[in-house]
């Protein structure tokens, strides 16, 4: 099994920046992709970004493209989500996930972290 722990969430004003981290441990060998999802109050969990461990191929939701950057450090088994120009609409609990296929669907990921809260004030 894989264990995922998110960190880096907090309170920031609109226009500010945060960097989220997700540390992976356990049976991580041959896992293909890491993704970030978010769930705002009263809404469903939605895809944010993903990156493959091997080639560094990235995918982004249209709502965050140009503002968020996903990256990974293979030596540290850690993925990051740099969030710039934050908007109130970005307020949510952010979850990292591990999967074996390149997809925006939650069903493509079989391991999930507990989430980290991102609050954006206007």
PDB file of C-alpha atoms in Angstrom, residues 51-115:
ATOM      1  CA  UNK A  51       2.239  14.513 -13.102  1.00  0.00           C
ATOM      2  CA  UNK A  52       3.891  11.247 -14.104  1.00  0.00           C
ATOM      3  CA  UNK A  53       6.844  10.079 -12.046  1.00  0.00           C
ATOM      4  CA  UNK A  54       8.910   8.894 -14.995  1.00  0.00           C
ATOM      5  CA  UNK A  55       8.568  11.485 -17.742  1.00  0.00           C
ATOM      6  CA  UNK A  56       7.165  14.421 -15.805  1.00  0.00           C
ATOM      7  CA  UNK A  57       4.145  14.719 -18.106  1.00  0.00           C
ATOM      8  CA  UNK A  58       1.683  17.213 -16.624  1.00  0.00           C
ATOM      9  CA  UNK A  59      -2.046  17.850 -16.894  1.00  0.00           C
ATOM     10  CA  UNK A  60      -4.038  20.785 -15.513  1.00  0.00           C
ATOM     11  CA  UNK A  61      -7.640  21.718 -15.064  1.00  0.00           C
ATOM     12  CA  UNK A  62      -8.588  24.724 -17.192  1.00  0.00           C
ATOM     13  CA  UNK A  63      -9.474  26.672 -14.064  1.00  0.00           C
ATOM     14  CA  UNK A  64      -5.885  26.581 -12.760  1.00  0.00           C
ATOM     15  CA  UNK A  65      -3.837  26.498 -15.965  1.00  0.00           C
ATOM     16  CA  UNK A  66      -1.275  29.296 -15.999  1.00  0.00           C
ATOM     17  CA  UNK A  67      -1.545  29.855 -12.252  1.00  0.00           C
ATOM     18  CA  UNK A  68      -0.691  26.471 -10.720  1.00  0.00           C
ATOM     19  CA  UNK A  69       2.400  24.366 -11.382  1.00  0.00           C
ATOM     20  CA  UNK A  70       2.772  20.714 -10.419  1.00  0.00           C
ATOM     21  CA  UNK A  71       6.249  19.250  -9.988  1.00  0.00           C
ATOM     22  CA  UNK A  72       7.931  16.251  -8.448  1.00  0.00           C
ATOM     23  CA  UNK A  73      11.163  15.289  -6.698  1.00  0.00           C
ATOM     24  CA  UNK A  74      11.700  11.604  -7.394  1.00  0.00           C
ATOM     25  CA  UNK A  75      14.575  11.316  -4.912  1.00  0.00           C
ATOM     26  CA  UNK A  76      12.328  12.580  -2.114  1.00  0.00           C
ATOM     27  CA  UNK A  77       9.225  10.749  -3.378  1.00  0.00           C
ATOM     28  CA  UNK A  78       7.384  14.046  -3.095  1.00  0.00           C
ATOM     29  CA  UNK A  79       5.116  16.053  -5.383  1.00  0.00           C
ATOM     30  CA  UNK A  80       4.385  19.763  -5.121  1.00  0.00           C
ATOM     31  CA  UNK A  81       1.656  22.116  -6.203  1.00  0.00           C
ATOM     32  CA  UNK A  82       2.767  25.732  -6.535  1.00  0.00           C
ATOM     33  CA  UNK A  83      -0.339  27.908  -6.458  1.00  0.00           C
ATOM     34  CA  UNK A  84      -0.014  31.527  -7.593  1.00  0.00           C
ATOM     35  CA  UNK A  85      -2.565  34.296  -8.117  1.00  0.00           C
ATOM     36  CA  UNK A  86      -4.980  32.545  -5.802  1.00  0.00           C
ATOM     37  CA  UNK A  87      -8.668  33.363  -6.089  1.00  0.00           C
ATOM     38  CA  UNK A  88     -11.515  32.875  -3.614  1.00  0.00           C
ATOM     39  CA  UNK A  89     -12.758  30.129  -5.942  1.00  0.00           C
ATOM     40  CA  UNK A  90      -9.599  28.159  -5.126  1.00  0.00           C
ATOM     41  CA  UNK A  91     -10.656  27.771  -1.501  1.00  0.00           C
ATOM     42  CA  UNK A  92     -10.964  24.042  -0.824  1.00  0.00           C
ATOM     43  CA  UNK A  93      -9.467  21.019   0.826  1.00  0.00           C
ATOM     44  CA  UNK A  94      -6.684  19.797  -1.438  1.00  0.00           C
ATOM     45  CA  UNK A  95      -5.976  16.070  -1.708  1.00  0.00           C
ATOM     46  CA  UNK A  96      -3.083  14.283  -3.340  1.00  0.00           C
ATOM     47  CA  UNK A  97      -3.602  10.885  -4.914  1.00  0.00           C
ATOM     48  CA  UNK A  98      -1.564   8.048  -6.403  1.00  0.00           C
ATOM     49  CA  UNK A  99      -2.608   6.151  -9.515  1.00  0.00           C
ATOM     50  CA  UNK A 100      -1.457   3.992 -12.402  1.00  0.00           C
ATOM     51  CA  UNK A 101      -3.192   5.734 -15.304  1.00  0.00           C
ATOM     52  CA  UNK A 102      -3.146   9.250 -16.699  1.00  0.00           C
ATOM     53  CA  UNK A 103      -6.662  10.480 -16.047  1.00  0.00           C
ATOM     54  CA  UNK A 104      -8.702  13.301 -14.505  1.00  0.00           C
ATOM     55  CA  UNK A 105     -11.172  10.793 -13.062  1.00  0.00           C
ATOM     56  CA  UNK A 106     -11.085   9.989  -9.362  1.00  0.00           C
ATOM     57  CA  UNK A 107     -11.512   6.315 -10.213  1.00  0.00           C
ATOM     58  CA  UNK A 108      -8.049   6.297 -11.758  1.00  0.00           C
ATOM     59  CA  UNK A 109      -6.420   6.860  -8.378  1.00  0.00           C
ATOM     60  CA  UNK A 110      -6.403   4.212  -5.672  1.00  0.00           C
ATOM     61  CA  UNK A 111      -4.533   5.899  -2.806  1.00  0.00           C
ATOM     62  CA  UNK A 112      -5.435   9.238  -1.233  1.00  0.00           C
ATOM     63  CA  UNK A 113      -4.074  11.579   1.407  1.00  0.00           C
ATOM     64  CA  UNK A 114      -6.078  13.140   4.218  1.00  0.00           C
ATOM     65  CA  UNK A 115      -6.111  16.579   2.615  1.00  0.00           C
TER      66      UNK A 115
END
